[in-house]
Structures are given as structure tokens and as C-alpha cells.
XYZ file of C-alpha atoms in Angstrom:
705
model
C -55.093 -33.732 -57.828
C -52.258 -35.523 -56.068
C -50.365 -35.836 -59.350
C -50.724 -32.114 -59.994
C -49.448 -31.318 -56.521
C -46.347 -33.429 -57.034
C -45.389 -31.598 -60.241
C -45.104 -28.209 -58.578
C -42.380 -27.826 -55.952
C -43.762 -26.116 -52.881
C -42.253 -22.948 -51.486
C -40.716 -23.395 -48.042
C -41.191 -20.795 -45.313
C -38.971 -20.228 -42.315
C -35.351 -21.060 -41.583
C -35.745 -24.827 -42.059
C -37.666 -27.186 -44.273
C -41.122 -28.386 -43.122
C -41.655 -31.382 -40.877
C -44.588 -32.644 -42.918
C -46.142 -31.731 -46.267
C -49.199 -33.925 -45.697
C -52.487 -32.553 -46.985
C -55.629 -32.633 -44.832
C -57.902 -35.644 -44.786
C -61.671 -35.565 -44.648
C -61.684 -36.088 -40.881
C -59.343 -33.103 -40.494
C -61.834 -30.893 -42.345
C -64.662 -32.171 -40.138
C -62.655 -31.421 -36.993
C -61.940 -27.915 -38.292
C -65.650 -27.311 -38.823
C -66.343 -28.517 -35.288
C -63.640 -26.163 -34.028
C -65.355 -23.168 -35.614
C -68.672 -24.093 -34.010
C -66.994 -24.539 -30.608
C -65.446 -21.053 -30.768
C -68.601 -19.166 -31.781
C -70.067 -18.948 -28.243
C -66.927 -17.112 -27.103
C -67.532 -14.183 -29.468
C -64.315 -14.568 -31.426
C -65.981 -13.848 -34.788
C -67.482 -10.536 -35.873
C -70.406 -10.395 -38.264
C -70.235 -8.475 -41.542
C -72.043 -5.462 -40.099
C -69.455 -5.002 -37.370
C -66.595 -5.484 -39.823
C -68.030 -2.873 -42.174
C -68.456 -0.444 -39.277
C -64.754 -0.735 -38.490
C -63.868 -0.028 -42.117
C -66.056 3.082 -42.101
C -64.431 4.362 -38.891
C -60.925 3.783 -40.255
C -61.889 5.557 -43.474
C -63.057 8.606 -41.506
C -59.867 8.601 -39.461
C -57.728 8.356 -42.600
C -59.523 11.364 -44.106
C -59.005 13.365 -40.911
C -55.278 12.615 -41.021
C -54.977 13.833 -44.607
C -56.905 17.031 -43.794
C -54.773 17.728 -40.734
C -51.474 17.171 -42.577
C -52.620 19.582 -45.293
C -53.506 22.151 -42.623
C -50.053 21.802 -41.067
C -48.483 22.381 -44.484
C -50.569 25.513 -45.033
C -49.553 26.827 -41.622
C -45.903 26.427 -42.608
C -46.409 28.122 -46.000
C -45.371 25.108 -48.020
C -45.851 25.166 -51.825
C -49.407 24.390 -52.903
C -48.276 21.390 -54.971
C -46.564 19.879 -51.927
C -49.580 20.488 -49.700
C -51.874 18.822 -52.220
C -49.669 15.743 -52.550
C -48.448 15.536 -48.918
C -50.760 12.651 -48.218
C -50.623 10.821 -44.914
C -52.025 7.427 -44.135
C -53.484 5.243 -41.389
C -51.999 1.757 -41.100
C -53.334 -0.937 -38.809
C -51.435 -3.606 -36.930
C -51.975 -6.105 -34.143
C -54.968 -8.453 -34.030
C -57.037 -6.352 -36.446
C -54.335 -6.360 -39.122
C -53.777 -10.077 -38.602
C -57.492 -10.647 -39.058
C -58.049 -12.303 -35.670
C -59.725 -9.543 -33.648
C -62.759 -10.410 -31.543
C -66.071 -8.650 -30.987
C -65.586 -5.309 -29.272
C -61.799 -5.415 -29.575
C -59.841 -2.208 -30.061
C -57.867 -1.323 -33.176
C -54.140 -0.643 -33.067
C -53.375 1.986 -35.693
C -50.415 4.012 -36.928
C -50.506 7.534 -38.338
C -47.705 8.046 -40.872
C -46.897 11.651 -41.745
C -44.336 13.367 -44.035
C -41.247 15.061 -42.716
C -42.739 18.545 -42.242
C -45.080 17.275 -39.483
C -43.729 17.226 -35.931
C -44.660 14.772 -33.189
C -45.739 17.613 -30.901
C -48.231 18.703 -33.561
C -49.736 15.232 -33.576
C -50.355 15.275 -29.824
C -51.600 18.868 -29.846
C -53.152 19.970 -33.139
C -54.421 16.581 -34.275
C -55.649 15.791 -30.771
C -57.684 19.016 -30.833
C -59.038 18.167 -34.276
C -60.217 14.804 -32.966
C -61.968 16.460 -30.019
C -64.030 18.506 -32.467
C -65.432 15.371 -34.051
C -68.830 14.380 -32.736
C -68.079 10.665 -32.664
C -64.815 10.933 -30.706
C -65.016 10.334 -26.949
C -62.697 9.569 -24.013
C -59.635 10.953 -25.771
C -56.401 11.014 -23.806
C -52.779 11.383 -24.823
C -50.085 9.171 -23.290
C -46.948 10.949 -24.451
C -44.597 9.501 -21.825
C -45.287 5.862 -22.738
C -42.594 3.631 -24.246
C -44.544 4.034 -27.487
C -46.442 7.368 -27.222
C -50.106 6.903 -28.092
C -53.469 8.647 -28.461
C -56.325 6.608 -26.983
C -59.936 7.363 -27.901
C -63.277 5.976 -28.986
C -64.458 6.780 -32.495
C -68.103 5.913 -33.192
C -67.951 3.259 -30.484
C -64.665 1.676 -31.650
C -61.698 1.929 -29.284
C -58.548 3.024 -31.106
C -54.920 3.226 -29.966
C -53.180 5.547 -32.426
C -49.391 5.918 -32.551
C -47.419 8.318 -34.727
C -44.390 8.122 -37.017
C -42.835 10.819 -39.170
C -40.875 9.577 -42.173
C -38.158 11.457 -44.013
C -40.305 11.558 -47.158
C -41.840 14.740 -48.561
C -45.076 12.931 -49.362
C -46.776 9.781 -48.104
C -48.277 7.795 -51.000
C -51.237 5.477 -50.489
C -49.191 2.494 -51.710
C -46.365 3.035 -49.192
C -44.689 -0.231 -48.131
C -43.449 -0.050 -44.555
C -41.594 -3.367 -44.829
C -38.748 -1.576 -46.618
C -35.934 -1.254 -44.046
C -34.715 1.953 -45.662
C -37.794 3.699 -44.239
C -36.101 3.552 -40.836
C -33.090 5.574 -41.887
C -32.553 8.807 -39.926
C -35.664 8.289 -37.763
C -35.762 8.898 -34.017
C -36.276 5.923 -31.731
C -39.918 6.773 -30.978
C -40.817 6.674 -34.651
C -38.959 3.385 -35.075
C -40.902 1.894 -32.164
C -44.161 3.152 -33.622
C -43.377 1.612 -37.013
C -42.319 -1.674 -35.460
C -45.863 -2.918 -34.815
C -46.892 -2.594 -38.459
C -43.625 -3.969 -39.780
C -43.763 -7.063 -37.561
C -47.421 -7.749 -38.341
C -46.905 -7.430 -42.098
C -43.805 -9.621 -41.959
C -45.684 -12.363 -40.117
C -48.399 -12.396 -42.775
C -45.732 -12.723 -45.483
C -44.077 -15.652 -43.704
C -47.019 -18.057 -43.429
C -47.960 -20.420 -46.273
C -51.749 -20.124 -45.890
C -53.154 -16.998 -44.265
C -56.664 -18.351 -43.690
C -55.425 -21.469 -41.905
C -53.061 -19.284 -39.897
C -55.860 -16.937 -38.841
C -58.245 -19.645 -37.708
C -55.481 -21.413 -35.791
C -54.390 -18.182 -34.146
C -57.975 -17.371 -33.114
C -58.180 -20.736 -31.383
C -54.779 -20.454 -29.689
C -55.489 -16.916 -28.453
C -58.830 -18.045 -27.048
C -57.146 -21.015 -25.383
C -54.399 -18.803 -23.892
C -56.915 -16.322 -22.489
C -59.023 -19.106 -21.005
C -55.935 -20.627 -19.371
C -54.754 -17.302 -17.939
C -51.466 -17.128 -19.853
C -52.267 -14.216 -22.180
C -50.633 -11.127 -20.688
C -47.343 -9.635 -21.767
C -47.325 -7.105 -18.919
C -47.546 -9.863 -16.278
C -44.804 -11.987 -17.807
C -46.846 -14.337 -19.983
C -47.120 -14.041 -23.777
C -48.825 -11.211 -25.615
C -50.671 -11.267 -28.914
C -47.655 -10.894 -31.195
C -45.809 -13.710 -29.402
C -48.724 -16.121 -29.815
C -48.961 -15.084 -33.469
C -45.299 -15.924 -34.067
C -45.606 -19.336 -32.393
C -48.610 -20.161 -34.566
C -46.789 -18.851 -37.646
C -43.827 -21.130 -36.912
C -46.195 -24.086 -36.629
C -47.718 -23.171 -39.999
C -44.235 -23.089 -41.533
C -43.493 -26.585 -40.237
C -46.857 -27.995 -41.466
C -47.639 -25.773 -44.492
C -50.535 -27.829 -45.901
C -52.337 -28.623 -42.644
C -55.711 -27.169 -41.690
C -56.512 -25.504 -38.362
C -57.497 -28.640 -36.443
C -54.193 -30.304 -37.312
C -52.172 -27.137 -36.756
C -53.535 -26.734 -33.226
C -52.520 -30.275 -32.358
C -49.074 -29.765 -33.899
C -48.732 -26.442 -32.081
C -48.930 -28.203 -28.726
C -46.788 -31.059 -29.970
C -43.984 -28.730 -31.052
C -43.919 -26.275 -28.157
C -44.552 -28.752 -25.348
C -41.219 -30.283 -26.422
C -39.362 -27.109 -27.371
C -35.954 -26.819 -25.755
C -36.195 -23.381 -24.188
C -34.347 -21.047 -24.127
C -33.529 -21.842 -27.761
C -35.154 -18.999 -29.715
C -38.145 -19.239 -32.039
C -37.346 -17.587 -35.380
C -39.592 -17.097 -38.415
C -36.819 -16.033 -40.766
C -33.076 -15.644 -40.991
C -32.122 -12.478 -39.071
C -30.784 -9.762 -41.317
C -28.620 -6.770 -40.595
C -29.664 -3.632 -42.465
C -26.586 -1.674 -41.323
C -28.680 1.011 -39.663
C -26.882 0.595 -36.332
C -30.055 -0.206 -34.404
C -29.992 -2.484 -31.354
C -31.144 -6.021 -32.164
C -31.520 -9.227 -30.152
C -28.124 -10.872 -30.279
C -26.772 -12.837 -27.297
C -23.273 -12.714 -28.769
C -23.178 -8.935 -28.374
C -25.706 -8.152 -25.639
C -25.042 -10.008 -22.373
C -28.566 -9.257 -21.133
C -30.039 -11.217 -24.061
C -28.425 -14.389 -22.723
C -30.733 -14.293 -19.710
C -33.991 -14.367 -21.682
C -35.834 -17.552 -20.767
C -38.292 -17.965 -23.633
C -37.052 -15.894 -26.595
C -39.451 -15.419 -29.512
C -37.776 -13.098 -32.002
C -39.704 -10.635 -34.153
C -39.034 -11.086 -37.888
C -38.757 -7.401 -38.849
C -35.603 -5.343 -38.424
C -34.583 -4.399 -35.751
C -35.228 -7.911 -34.395
C -36.347 -7.941 -30.771
C -37.373 -10.536 -28.215
C -41.118 -10.155 -27.699
C -41.025 -12.201 -24.469
C -38.365 -10.449 -22.409
C -40.877 -10.219 -19.521
C -41.155 -14.005 -19.156
C -39.867 -15.283 -15.809
C -39.045 -18.724 -14.464
C -42.528 -19.092 -12.994
C -44.482 -17.860 -16.003
C -42.456 -20.084 -18.319
C -43.179 -23.080 -16.099
C -46.908 -22.287 -16.147
C -46.948 -21.800 -19.929
C -45.063 -25.038 -20.620
C -47.361 -26.937 -18.274
C -50.345 -25.646 -20.267
C -48.611 -26.661 -23.505
C -48.304 -30.197 -22.185
C -51.888 -30.259 -20.975
C -53.018 -28.882 -24.355
C -51.208 -31.743 -26.091
C -53.045 -34.277 -23.939
C -56.423 -32.692 -24.680
C -55.870 -32.304 -28.432
C -54.786 -35.939 -28.663
C -58.125 -36.858 -27.101
C -59.936 -34.593 -29.569
C -58.121 -36.023 -32.586
C -58.863 -39.567 -31.416
C -62.556 -38.752 -30.882
C -62.482 -39.078 -27.077
C -63.287 -35.396 -26.432
C -64.603 -32.330 -28.221
C -63.101 -28.871 -28.652
C -64.935 -27.397 -25.670
C -62.556 -29.275 -23.377
C -59.611 -27.349 -24.791
C -61.215 -24.049 -23.789
C -62.100 -24.995 -20.208
C -60.832 -22.555 -17.594
C -58.416 -23.900 -14.961
C -59.286 -23.929 -11.272
C -56.670 -21.423 -10.155
C -58.133 -20.978 -6.681
C -58.100 -24.697 -6.018
C -54.630 -25.261 -7.417
C -52.395 -23.918 -4.634
C -52.307 -24.007 -0.844
C -50.826 -20.543 -0.406
C -51.679 -17.235 -2.048
C -50.493 -13.664 -1.794
C -53.322 -11.161 -2.241
C -52.185 -7.864 -3.707
C -54.734 -5.077 -3.232
C -54.554 -1.655 -4.894
C -56.887 1.015 -3.522
C -57.791 4.494 -4.754
C -60.329 7.078 -3.616
C -61.815 8.015 -7.010
C -62.609 6.103 -10.176
C -60.271 8.229 -12.299
C -57.383 7.694 -9.866
C -58.278 4.006 -9.675
C -57.827 3.447 -13.417
C -54.405 5.109 -13.398
C -53.288 3.388 -10.205
C -54.203 -0.167 -11.172
C -52.480 0.307 -14.537
C -49.227 1.226 -12.805
C -49.482 -1.488 -10.146
C -50.254 -4.165 -12.742
C -47.256 -3.138 -14.830
C -44.994 -3.723 -11.810
C -46.412 -7.037 -10.549
C -43.759 -8.925 -12.479
C -41.199 -7.146 -10.241
C -42.867 -8.789 -7.243
C -42.929 -12.156 -9.010
C -39.222 -11.817 -9.753
C -38.497 -10.969 -6.109
C -40.416 -14.027 -4.946
C -38.673 -16.281 -7.466
C -35.289 -15.266 -6.102
C -36.300 -16.412 -2.632
C -34.532 -19.693 -1.881
C -37.663 -21.299 -0.473
C -40.042 -20.491 -3.344
C -40.173 -22.670 -6.439
C -43.124 -20.999 -8.192
C -44.978 -17.677 -8.031
C -47.995 -17.904 -10.336
C -49.892 -14.656 -10.838
C -53.457 -14.836 -12.108
C -53.893 -12.238 -14.898
C -57.544 -11.823 -13.938
C -58.072 -9.012 -11.420
C -61.015 -8.866 -9.032
C -62.861 -6.011 -7.344
C -63.381 -7.929 -4.130
C -66.475 -8.353 -1.978
C -68.508 -5.143 -1.700
C -69.626 -5.893 1.846
C -65.995 -5.815 2.988
C -65.027 -2.417 1.546
C -65.936 1.219 2.028
C -68.244 2.904 -0.445
C -65.661 5.590 -1.248
C -62.952 3.013 -2.053
C -62.123 1.583 -5.454
C -60.317 -1.719 -5.014
C -58.558 -4.060 -7.412
C -57.058 -7.373 -6.289
C -54.566 -9.752 -7.863
C -53.787 -13.233 -6.578
C -50.413 -14.966 -6.719
C -50.271 -18.695 -6.069
C -47.062 -19.630 -4.263
C -45.328 -23.021 -4.151
C -42.655 -23.571 -1.510
C -39.856 -26.048 -1.941
C -39.448 -28.976 0.384
C -36.844 -28.337 3.041
C -34.756 -31.405 3.849
C -33.278 -32.187 7.236
C -35.059 -29.383 9.057
C -37.764 -29.524 11.701
C -39.078 -26.146 10.634
C -37.852 -23.139 8.705
C -39.309 -19.665 9.117
C -39.593 -17.808 5.824
C -39.686 -14.011 5.753
C -40.947 -12.301 2.599
C -40.746 -8.798 4.043
C -37.892 -7.509 1.916
C -39.267 -9.087 -1.261
C -42.574 -7.257 -0.963
C -41.092 -4.071 0.475
C -38.866 -3.690 -2.591
C -41.951 -4.073 -4.790
C -44.053 -1.483 -2.946
C -41.132 0.963 -2.913
C -40.759 0.528 -6.665
C -44.429 1.254 -7.318
C -44.600 4.315 -5.070
C -41.373 5.664 -6.483
C -42.571 5.283 -10.073
C -45.898 6.940 -9.217
C -44.047 9.837 -7.634
C -41.705 10.242 -10.591
C -44.591 10.633 -13.054
C -46.677 12.776 -10.662
C -49.415 10.159 -10.433
C -49.415 9.583 -6.684
C -52.584 10.908 -5.058
C -54.131 10.689 -1.617
C -55.858 7.379 -1.084
C -53.596 5.388 -3.411
C -52.315 2.411 -1.429
C -50.983 -1.106 -1.909
C -51.496 -3.927 0.556
C -50.234 -7.483 0.400
C -51.605 -10.310 2.520
C -50.796 -13.995 2.768
C -53.829 -16.310 2.829
C -54.467 -20.012 2.783
C -56.747 -21.554 0.196
C -59.494 -21.966 2.777
C -59.410 -18.223 3.519
C -60.003 -17.002 -0.030
C -63.757 -16.644 0.594
C -62.959 -13.466 2.544
C -61.645 -11.866 -0.654
C -63.677 -13.388 -3.479
C -67.378 -14.039 -4.083
C -68.675 -17.582 -3.854
C -69.363 -17.874 -7.583
C -65.633 -17.451 -8.270
C -64.513 -20.003 -5.705
C -67.265 -22.618 -5.754
C -66.653 -23.943 -9.223
C -67.034 -27.647 -9.764
C -63.698 -29.410 -9.761
C -62.714 -31.089 -12.973
C -60.601 -34.184 -13.031
C -57.461 -33.291 -14.960
C -54.523 -35.528 -15.811
C -51.476 -35.114 -13.665
C -48.820 -32.800 -14.971
C -45.728 -33.957 -13.179
C -43.032 -32.171 -15.083
C -41.845 -28.613 -15.059
C -40.662 -26.548 -18.008
C -37.258 -28.200 -18.090
C -38.709 -31.646 -18.386
C -37.739 -32.905 -14.939
C -40.139 -34.057 -12.272
C -41.426 -31.271 -10.052
C -43.340 -31.283 -6.793
C -46.515 -30.129 -8.554
C -47.641 -33.682 -9.208
C -51.297 -32.758 -9.503
C -53.432 -29.725 -10.078
C -55.594 -30.053 -6.979
C -52.933 -28.652 -4.667
C -52.526 -31.852 -2.676
C -48.811 -32.100 -3.302
C -47.853 -28.613 -4.398
C -45.556 -27.984 -1.462
C -44.638 -29.261 1.956
C -45.702 -26.273 4.032
C -47.712 -26.936 7.115
C -51.403 -26.135 7.142
C -51.058 -24.522 10.556
C -48.803 -21.497 10.883
C -49.793 -20.713 14.476
C -46.998 -20.152 16.917
C -44.294 -19.705 14.307
C -41.553 -17.559 15.841
C -40.067 -14.770 13.757
C -36.813 -15.786 12.189
C -35.012 -14.551 9.129
C -33.735 -17.677 7.371
C -30.105 -17.892 6.469
C -29.733 -16.994 2.846
C -28.530 -19.902 0.795
C -25.973 -19.536 -1.927
C -27.802 -18.586 -5.129
C -26.718 -19.751 -8.501
C -25.928 -16.959 -10.909
C -25.266 -19.064 -13.965
C -26.777 -17.402 -16.953
C -29.286 -19.127 -19.190
C -27.739 -19.883 -22.578
C -30.352 -17.962 -24.577
C -29.210 -19.591 -27.754
C -26.820 -22.277 -26.644
C -27.599 -24.852 -29.316
C -29.074 -23.450 -32.490
C -30.906 -25.246 -35.234
C -29.164 -28.158 -36.897
C -30.485 -30.044 -39.884
C -30.770 -33.756 -40.419
C -32.796 -35.813 -42.808
C -36.409 -36.159 -41.576
C -37.293 -39.679 -40.669
C -34.224 -40.514 -38.641
C -35.119 -43.696 -36.819
C -32.976 -42.924 -33.830
C -34.746 -39.637 -33.316
C -38.121 -41.279 -33.724
C -37.375 -43.986 -31.217
C -36.088 -41.380 -28.810
C -39.341 -39.469 -29.074
C -41.352 -42.601 -28.498
C -39.446 -43.202 -25.302
C -39.872 -39.643 -24.082
C -43.401 -38.813 -25.171
C -46.809 -40.294 -24.640
C -47.573 -39.685 -28.282
C -45.700 -40.601 -31.439
C -46.998 -39.629 -34.847
C -45.427 -40.624 -38.168
C -43.860 -37.189 -38.578
C -42.765 -36.864 -34.979
C -39.389 -38.243 -35.945
C -38.544 -34.614 -36.599
C -38.528 -33.867 -32.885
C -35.553 -35.210 -31.005
C -35.209 -35.783 -27.315
C -31.478 -36.413 -27.392
C -28.902 -33.843 -26.341
C -25.297 -33.846 -27.511
C -23.138 -36.179 -25.494
C -20.643 -33.481 -24.727
C -21.354 -29.790 -24.546
C -17.701 -28.983 -24.897
C -17.788 -29.711 -28.588
C -20.518 -27.199 -29.306
C -20.131 -23.455 -29.482
C -22.535 -21.967 -26.918
C -23.017 -18.653 -28.707
C -25.041 -19.042 -31.911
C -24.138 -17.677 -35.274
C -27.217 -15.459 -35.355
C -26.373 -13.507 -38.454
C -25.086 -14.666 -41.779
C -25.946 -17.567 -44.005
C -25.185 -20.401 -41.626
C -27.629 -20.786 -38.737
C -25.850 -23.804 -37.268
C -23.368 -23.627 -34.390
C -19.735 -24.178 -35.144
C -18.371 -27.546 -34.050
C -14.778 -27.929 -33.001
C -15.122 -31.678 -33.397
C -17.806 -33.512 -35.322
C -20.663 -34.456 -32.996
C -21.784 -38.042 -32.903
C -25.084 -39.754 -32.107
C -27.022 -36.528 -32.075
C -30.241 -37.163 -33.977
C -32.016 -33.882 -34.504
C -34.803 -32.408 -36.485
C -35.525 -29.924 -39.147
C -36.956 -26.881 -37.483
C -37.270 -28.239 -33.967
C -34.457 -27.947 -31.447
C -33.630 -31.127 -29.593
C -35.382 -31.537 -26.277
C -32.861 -32.599 -23.723
C -33.103 -34.245 -20.383
C -32.712 -31.080 -18.379
C -32.629 -30.640 -14.676
C -35.288 -28.733 -12.763
C -35.824 -25.072 -13.478
C -33.175 -23.068 -11.685
C -33.617 -19.715 -10.013
C -33.877 -16.957 -12.556
C -30.445 -15.491 -13.171
C -29.954 -11.768 -12.989
C -29.312 -9.530 -15.917
C -25.854 -8.010 -15.612
C -27.420 -4.577 -16.066
C -29.610 -4.907 -12.989
C -28.322 -5.386 -9.496
C -30.258 -6.859 -6.636
C -31.334 -4.877 -3.659
C -29.178 -5.836 -0.687
C -31.159 -7.742 1.896
C -31.482 -5.705 5.108
C -32.544 -6.928 8.507
C -35.501 -4.899 9.689
C -37.149 -4.672 13.088
C -40.814 -5.527 12.960
C -43.665 -6.471 15.222
C -44.650 -10.076 15.690
C -47.724 -10.902 13.596
C -49.572 -14.168 14.002
C -51.174 -15.629 10.900
C -52.289 -18.863 12.443
C -55.968 -17.951 12.752
C -58.655 -18.390 10.158
C -58.925 -14.623 9.580
C -55.830 -13.364 7.767
C -54.245 -10.289 9.266
C -53.471 -7.359 6.978
C -49.839 -6.466 6.798
C -49.057 -3.529 9.117
C -48.537 -0.059 7.653
C -45.621 2.180 8.456
C -44.482 5.621 7.387
C -41.079 5.458 5.733
C -40.501 9.116 4.879
C -37.040 9.551 3.417
C -35.079 12.711 2.992
C -32.185 11.451 0.919
C -31.904 9.865 -2.488
C -31.800 6.086 -2.468
C -29.079 4.220 -4.277
C -30.078 3.011 -7.723
C -28.776 -0.389 -6.664
C -31.552 -0.653 -4.092
C -34.313 -0.394 -6.665
C -33.526 -1.036 -10.340
C -35.752 1.719 -11.724
C -35.305 4.222 -8.894
C -34.506 7.743 -9.998
C -35.684 9.795 -7.038
C -36.425 9.242 -3.344
C -39.815 8.290 -2.024
C -41.573 11.616 -1.335
C -41.731 12.741 2.288
C -45.497 13.276 2.289
C -47.721 10.870 4.169
C -47.677 7.966 1.746
C -49.080 4.751 3.131
C -46.325 2.306 2.312
C -47.074 -1.237 3.355
C -44.518 -3.089 5.448
C -45.087 -6.732 4.679
C -44.310 -9.357 7.267
C -45.242 -12.752 5.886
C -43.786 -15.731 7.697
C -44.428 -19.392 7.033
C -43.091 -22.647 8.422
C -41.950 -25.457 6.173
C -41.763 -28.924 7.636
C -39.129 -31.459 6.736
């Protein structure tokens, strides 16, 4: 078998050659079998009956689409031959198309129609046709979304259906959406709708073994959800981003099975030199004049902290929501995942350890509780969706505070304790763990987060007003609490989890030592446990760095795998060194002046242009060099967004020294004039003058020296 393998050159996937072509050993197959058994209790696999039910539902939906398109053609008096052959088709994308959906998961689908069908007809006529079906329930149209969508349940299966009209007269059943020419002359909404299918299909075409890819992705998605880092809307990574990271790992280890790929996944991305981008293929320009991710042309792209670029044209960064804090949390979990998988591979642990949930509520000393309240269940669902979509604005505001080094939002929301709320209230709570930096040469510094939270609440209320969502009873409240006070907001079963002893993670996402030396919160920050008697004082704003992150400062460079210098460098910088780890370098160029900082994104050469030949720069195929970076800096601002000017505001003195946290006082801030767009980035109209309960946050803490 080995002789046969050597006679046939293997196809390479991705922009570089693989790190290792090693085939799995018997112990790797055994570990993969154990992995499957460990994932079964989490419901990540559907049985054949459930899979067949999904196929039946999609078949019914596809037939309905064809019937409706024919009816539209008849209404427009099209020729009978054209009506008969008009076609129409349902495509799937997302986790279902990738083959990694879990039990009860929804299906992301795309309705493709010929050119005589209008978008308005999809949201009106086809929506009415769906309502007439006995198995369709909870149908609602979201036409003002970034990607307009119909949401409904069909025979118990949740479906998100988007729409695209092509310039074709007919839609054949064998239509290939990967053809870039399909995008010609389409409006931007149709292009966005097609993008999901095109990206998903491209990913499947760029992995060497689809089955190994799927099993690995199932495990990584489960791990990410368990660790609380699976949420695109909150600034972590979404499903397509995790899929592309796994796909890149498969390209680098094309013959490995899932157990090995998971270990290599953590090995690669715990050492990845962010913000160097992750690419699955050479970017191509189809000359359709569509905006693509390109830091040479788009200044805003240079500020992306963790770029993962979609492989289908127009190429986009799927992680533009990632912030300094969320990147730090993700990279910390990568490093912890590497430690655990090394134990699993060496037989010191089993796969269940990888899927353990972290102790978020024992990790930090300080938390901000964000509470969204509504008076009815219907209003509650709309309200929490809007508030959740804006939480990353609050995280960004907190990150820009000079005294905050980390703002870690927990993607899991909680309803709170029923005994502490009114029966006619619907409450949803989010918790943000906050780490304060150590203040040198100061007896005590008073920190005021009023403006940071006020800008967030203004943004939410303004957005709700703009889309006519704001109703009576919709409020937002933010409260600072200590770890010992969380029992007033959460039930005991959430808080009283047994502590697990976890290895120290003493480095942040840049590789330098941070103050989070352990996960038990003992050395997360230097803030005093007692805030009593802290006088109000607005701290003097320190000079903030506005240096932009070089989103693609040093692109991929090729050297021969097995470079001894690179290998020895890895051994010095990592607790683990495998035979093929020589492909991951920990050495940065000696002088940055000799390297072009803007990558050659397009064209045949993916390497940066050197003005002088670099020396002593061992690097790897496919893996950017991991340098000895300094600590994570404050997140730079996009040049297209301007900060709200800090304003001194009069406020009442609020003591937070007692055990019972005080809610932040409410004020009425009715405004009669339009606010400057510079005050709030997405402001387009003033806050309405009706009695809206806007929360004035006054959170003050004292940091010791």
C-alpha cells in the first residue's frame, strides 16, 4: 500500500504545500473512534430517520418554489414554453450543506429564481403560498435585514430562506453557483444571498477529504460552543469561520484523520501570528467591480484583528466583528486546547476533557450585568435580538477605556431569578467579565464608565426607534457586581459548579505575559475588593495609541520544510515539538524596514516584496511566523468611524461598597434636535422625545497601586 501511495503524486490544496503528508497510524484510528463516542452524548449526530425527514421537507419546499415561479410566469403572460421550463431551485448552505448540522438545527436555504421574478413577489406572493401550507408555522419576513430572509417552520424543521434572482431565463436543476459570471448585473442583496452557498461549496471543494473534514469540524464546533466562543454577533467566530479554520488545517495535513487534525488545529492556530489572514485559496479578481477584502485598497481592512477570508468571490473577512478582547479569549482557548489534546494524544486524558465548560463566573472579580426587559413575550424576542446585536458596541467602548485590559462577554444569556422579577416582565441578562489593568505609582484611581455605557444605551434606543421597534416597557439596565454578588442575578446551579483545576494560561493573544496568570480570578486584576467610600472622580484620559493593526503585514513566505533553525526555535518557544512542527516558526524578521507591510493580495505571487534580501528568517510552508510580540494594544479605530467625544456629566453620588449592588439610576434624556453622527457611529435620527427609560450608568471603581 505504501508503495502504491508513493507512485501517485498527491494533489495539494490551499496556497502552500502541506506541512505533513503522514498517513494515520492504528492509534490515530482508535482515538478517532473514541472521539465519535465522546461526542454522541452532546447530540451532534442525527439518525437516519431525522436526516430523511429533512430531505422530505426540502423536497416539498423545492416543489413549492417551482409551482410559485410558474404561477408568476402565468400572471405575467409569459410564453407557455418559458413557463414550463422556468424552473427554480432550493439550494442549502451553512452547517447543513457542510454536513455538520446537529439534532434540531435549522436549515439555511436559498431560493434561486429566473429573471422574471421580483424580490417583492418572493416576500409577498410566495410568503402567502407558504402560509397556505398546513405544515408551515411561525412564518415571518425580515426584509430589512442585511440579507433579507423568510423564517418559518416546515413540518417541525426551522428554515431560514433567502432569495436571489439571476439574469437567466430559466433555472436548470444542474445550475452551478460557483461560476462567478452568475453574479454579473445582480443587485447587492442577491449577491449577499448567493454568497452563503458559494462560500460553502468552495470550502467543500478545497478540502482533501470531506469526511475527515466533517468529523473534525463537528468536534471543533462542539468545543467552541462549550467554551463560549461560538458567536459571530458577539465578536467571536461564527460557523463559517470555524469551518475555514478547520479546512485550512485539513489542507496542511491532507492525510490525517480527525483525532490528528484536531490536535494540529490547536497546534497551528495557538501559534498563528494574527492579524496575518487565513486564506484557503489564492484570491482572484473576476473584474465585476465588487468590493473585496484588500488592505492595500481599503484602509478599514487594515484594522481587522483576526482576518479569515472567504474563498468565493467577492472575498470578505468573516471575522470583522472580532475585537481585542474576543481575540484574546479565543487565542487563550486555542492554547488551552493544545494542552488538553496533547494529554489526549499521550493517553493522559480522554476526549471528554476537551469539551468541559469553563467556569466563567469564577474566572473574574468584576462583572457588568446587562439586563434587557420587555413587557410581552413578542416584544421580548425582538428586543433581546437587537440588544444582543449591539453588545459588541459596549465591549468596544470598554476596550477603549485606558484602565480596562479585557471585556469578556459570555454568549450565554440568562433569564435571571424568578423571585426577583415581576410576573409581567420578560428579562434577559448578559454578563461581561472585566479585567482592569494595574495602575503604577498611584494610591487609588477612580474609574468612571458612565460615558462608555451611555453611548451603548443611546445606540440601542436609537436603532430601535429607527426601525419602529421601540415599545413601552423596553428597557436596558447595566450594573456592576463583584463575583460574590452574582448569586443575586443567577440561580445556584449556575454558580455552584465544582471548580476544575486548569493549567495556567499566562499569555495573551500576542504571546506576551498578561496579568491573567490563572483562571481562578486570583490575579486577574489589581482592583480592590472594597469599593466603599470611593469619591467620584473622572480620571484623566491617557494618550491612546491609534496605530493601526497591520492586517496583512507579513504574508506567507515559503521555505523548505524541515529547517532546523525553525524547529529549534519552536522547541524553545513551545511546550510541544512534533517532528513536523519545524514548519511553524517563532522567529520574526530582524528588521521590519526590509519588508513591505502591504501584502500582494492579488496576482500569482503571494509573498511580500523585499527591498533587500532578508536573512536568518526561518519560516514555514503555510504557517506565518509567530513573533515575539508585545501585549495586545488597545483596539485601533477604523478611519470610517469616529469616537464619541467624552463629555463631563453631572451625576449623583452612588455607593457600590455594600454587598447589595445598586442599580444604575434612570434619567429622562428627551432630545429635540438631531445628534451629530460623530457622537454615535450608526445614529441617523435623534432619540425620540417620548418617555423612554434610558439608563444613566455610573460605575466607579478604585484601583490600588
